[in-house]
Short mmCIF file of C-alpha atoms in Angstrom, two decimals:
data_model
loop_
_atom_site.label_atom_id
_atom_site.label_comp_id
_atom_site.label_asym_id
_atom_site.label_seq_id
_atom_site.Cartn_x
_atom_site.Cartn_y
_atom_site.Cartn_z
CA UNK A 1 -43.39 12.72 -2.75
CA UNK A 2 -43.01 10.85 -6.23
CA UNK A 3 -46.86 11.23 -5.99
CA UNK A 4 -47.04 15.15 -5.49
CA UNK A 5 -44.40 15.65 -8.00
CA UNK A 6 -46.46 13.51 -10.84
CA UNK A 7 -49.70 15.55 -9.53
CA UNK A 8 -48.01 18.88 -10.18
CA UNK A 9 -47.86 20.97 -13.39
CA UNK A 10 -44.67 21.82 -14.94
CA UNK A 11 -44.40 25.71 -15.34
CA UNK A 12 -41.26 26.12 -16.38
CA UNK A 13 -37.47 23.42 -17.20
CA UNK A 14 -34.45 24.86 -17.12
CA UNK A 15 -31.85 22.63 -19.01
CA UNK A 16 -27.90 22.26 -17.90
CA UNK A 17 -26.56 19.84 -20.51
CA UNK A 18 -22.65 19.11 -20.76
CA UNK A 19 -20.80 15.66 -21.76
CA UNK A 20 -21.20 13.77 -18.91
CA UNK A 21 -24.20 15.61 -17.19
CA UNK A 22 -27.74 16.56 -17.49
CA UNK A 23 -29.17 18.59 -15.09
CA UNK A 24 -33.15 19.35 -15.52
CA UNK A 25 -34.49 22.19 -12.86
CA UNK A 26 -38.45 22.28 -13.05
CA UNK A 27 -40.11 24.72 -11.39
CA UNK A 28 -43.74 23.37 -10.46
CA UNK A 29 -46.84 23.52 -8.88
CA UNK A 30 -47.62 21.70 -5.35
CA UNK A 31 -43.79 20.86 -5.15
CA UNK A 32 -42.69 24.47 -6.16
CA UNK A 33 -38.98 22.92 -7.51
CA UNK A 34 -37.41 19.54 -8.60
CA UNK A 35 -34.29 18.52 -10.18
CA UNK A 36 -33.94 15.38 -12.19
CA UNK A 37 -29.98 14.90 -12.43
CA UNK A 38 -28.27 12.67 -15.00
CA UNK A 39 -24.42 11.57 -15.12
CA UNK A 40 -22.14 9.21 -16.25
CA UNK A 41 -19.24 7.81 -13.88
CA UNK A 42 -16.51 9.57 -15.89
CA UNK A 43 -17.95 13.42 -14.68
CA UNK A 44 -15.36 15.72 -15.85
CA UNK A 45 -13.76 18.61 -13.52
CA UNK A 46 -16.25 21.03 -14.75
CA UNK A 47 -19.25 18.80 -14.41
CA UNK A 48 -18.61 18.13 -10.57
CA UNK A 49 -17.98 21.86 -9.43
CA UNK A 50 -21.01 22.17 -11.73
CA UNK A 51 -22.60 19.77 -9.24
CA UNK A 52 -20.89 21.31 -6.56
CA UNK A 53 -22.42 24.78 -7.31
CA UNK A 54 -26.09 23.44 -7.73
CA UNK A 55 -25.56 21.77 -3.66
CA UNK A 56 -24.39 25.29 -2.70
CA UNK A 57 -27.46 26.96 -4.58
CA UNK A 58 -29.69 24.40 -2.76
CA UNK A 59 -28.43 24.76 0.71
CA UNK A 60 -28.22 28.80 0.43
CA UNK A 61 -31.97 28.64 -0.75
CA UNK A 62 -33.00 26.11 2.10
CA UNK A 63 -30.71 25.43 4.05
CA UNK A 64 -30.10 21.63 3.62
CA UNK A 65 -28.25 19.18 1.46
CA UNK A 66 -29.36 17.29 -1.40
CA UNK A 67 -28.43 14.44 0.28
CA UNK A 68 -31.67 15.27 2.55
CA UNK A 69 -33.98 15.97 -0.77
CA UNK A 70 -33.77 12.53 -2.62
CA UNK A 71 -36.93 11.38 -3.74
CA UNK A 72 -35.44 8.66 -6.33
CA UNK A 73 -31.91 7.48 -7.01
CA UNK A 74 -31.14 4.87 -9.85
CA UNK A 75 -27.66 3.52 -10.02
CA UNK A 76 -27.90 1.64 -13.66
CA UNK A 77 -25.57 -0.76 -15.00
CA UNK A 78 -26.53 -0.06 -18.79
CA UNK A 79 -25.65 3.35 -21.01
CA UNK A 80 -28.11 6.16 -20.87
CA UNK A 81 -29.35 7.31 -24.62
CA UNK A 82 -27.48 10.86 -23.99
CA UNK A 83 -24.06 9.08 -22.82
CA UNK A 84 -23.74 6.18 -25.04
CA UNK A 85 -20.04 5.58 -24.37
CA UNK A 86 -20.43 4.77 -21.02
CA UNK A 87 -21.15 1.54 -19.43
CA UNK A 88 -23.30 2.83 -16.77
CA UNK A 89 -25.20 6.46 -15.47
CA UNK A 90 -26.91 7.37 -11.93
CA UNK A 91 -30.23 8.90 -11.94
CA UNK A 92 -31.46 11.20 -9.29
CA UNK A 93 -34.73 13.65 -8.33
CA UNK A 94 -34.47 15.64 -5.93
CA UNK A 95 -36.73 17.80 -4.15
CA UNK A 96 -36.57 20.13 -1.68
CA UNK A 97 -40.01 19.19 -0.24
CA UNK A 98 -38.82 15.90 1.43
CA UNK A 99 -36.82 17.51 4.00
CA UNK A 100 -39.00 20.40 4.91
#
């Protein structure tokens, strides 16, 4: 899948930014959709029902979890450039191609 998503072209990236969490949506061709999803282990109230609401918009569009859609997951034991007070951040892409 990593494959197909590096062979498609990016039409259009839809940016959710807060403290804690990055959320890129790309829309794209051969995959259709991907989200790359950035956060540090201190996610704020806010940032999980924002993560909350973006597994409910998945599994109302297709009827699966994310869970189900994980192409790469990074657990990373160094700061990411956009949280630089934290120790650590989690990086996953998800796409809704691997399950279906």
């Amino acid at each position: 899948m990593a494959a197909q998503i590096a062979d498609s072209k990016t039409i259009e990236v839809r940016l959710t930014q807060a403290e804690n969490l990055v959320i890129a949506h790309h829309t794209a061709t051969v995959v259709t959709e991907y989200w790359d999803i950035v956060y540090a282990p201190c996610l704020t109230d806010e940032e999980i029902a924002e993560l909350v609401d973006l597994e409910e918009q998945i599994f109302m569009r297709y009827g699966i979890r994310p869970e189900h859609m994980v192409v790469t997951r990074e657990e990373n034991d160094y700061p990411h450039p956009w949280f630089p007070g934290s120790k650590s951040h989690t990086y996953s892409r998800l796409c809704p191609k691997v399950a279906l």
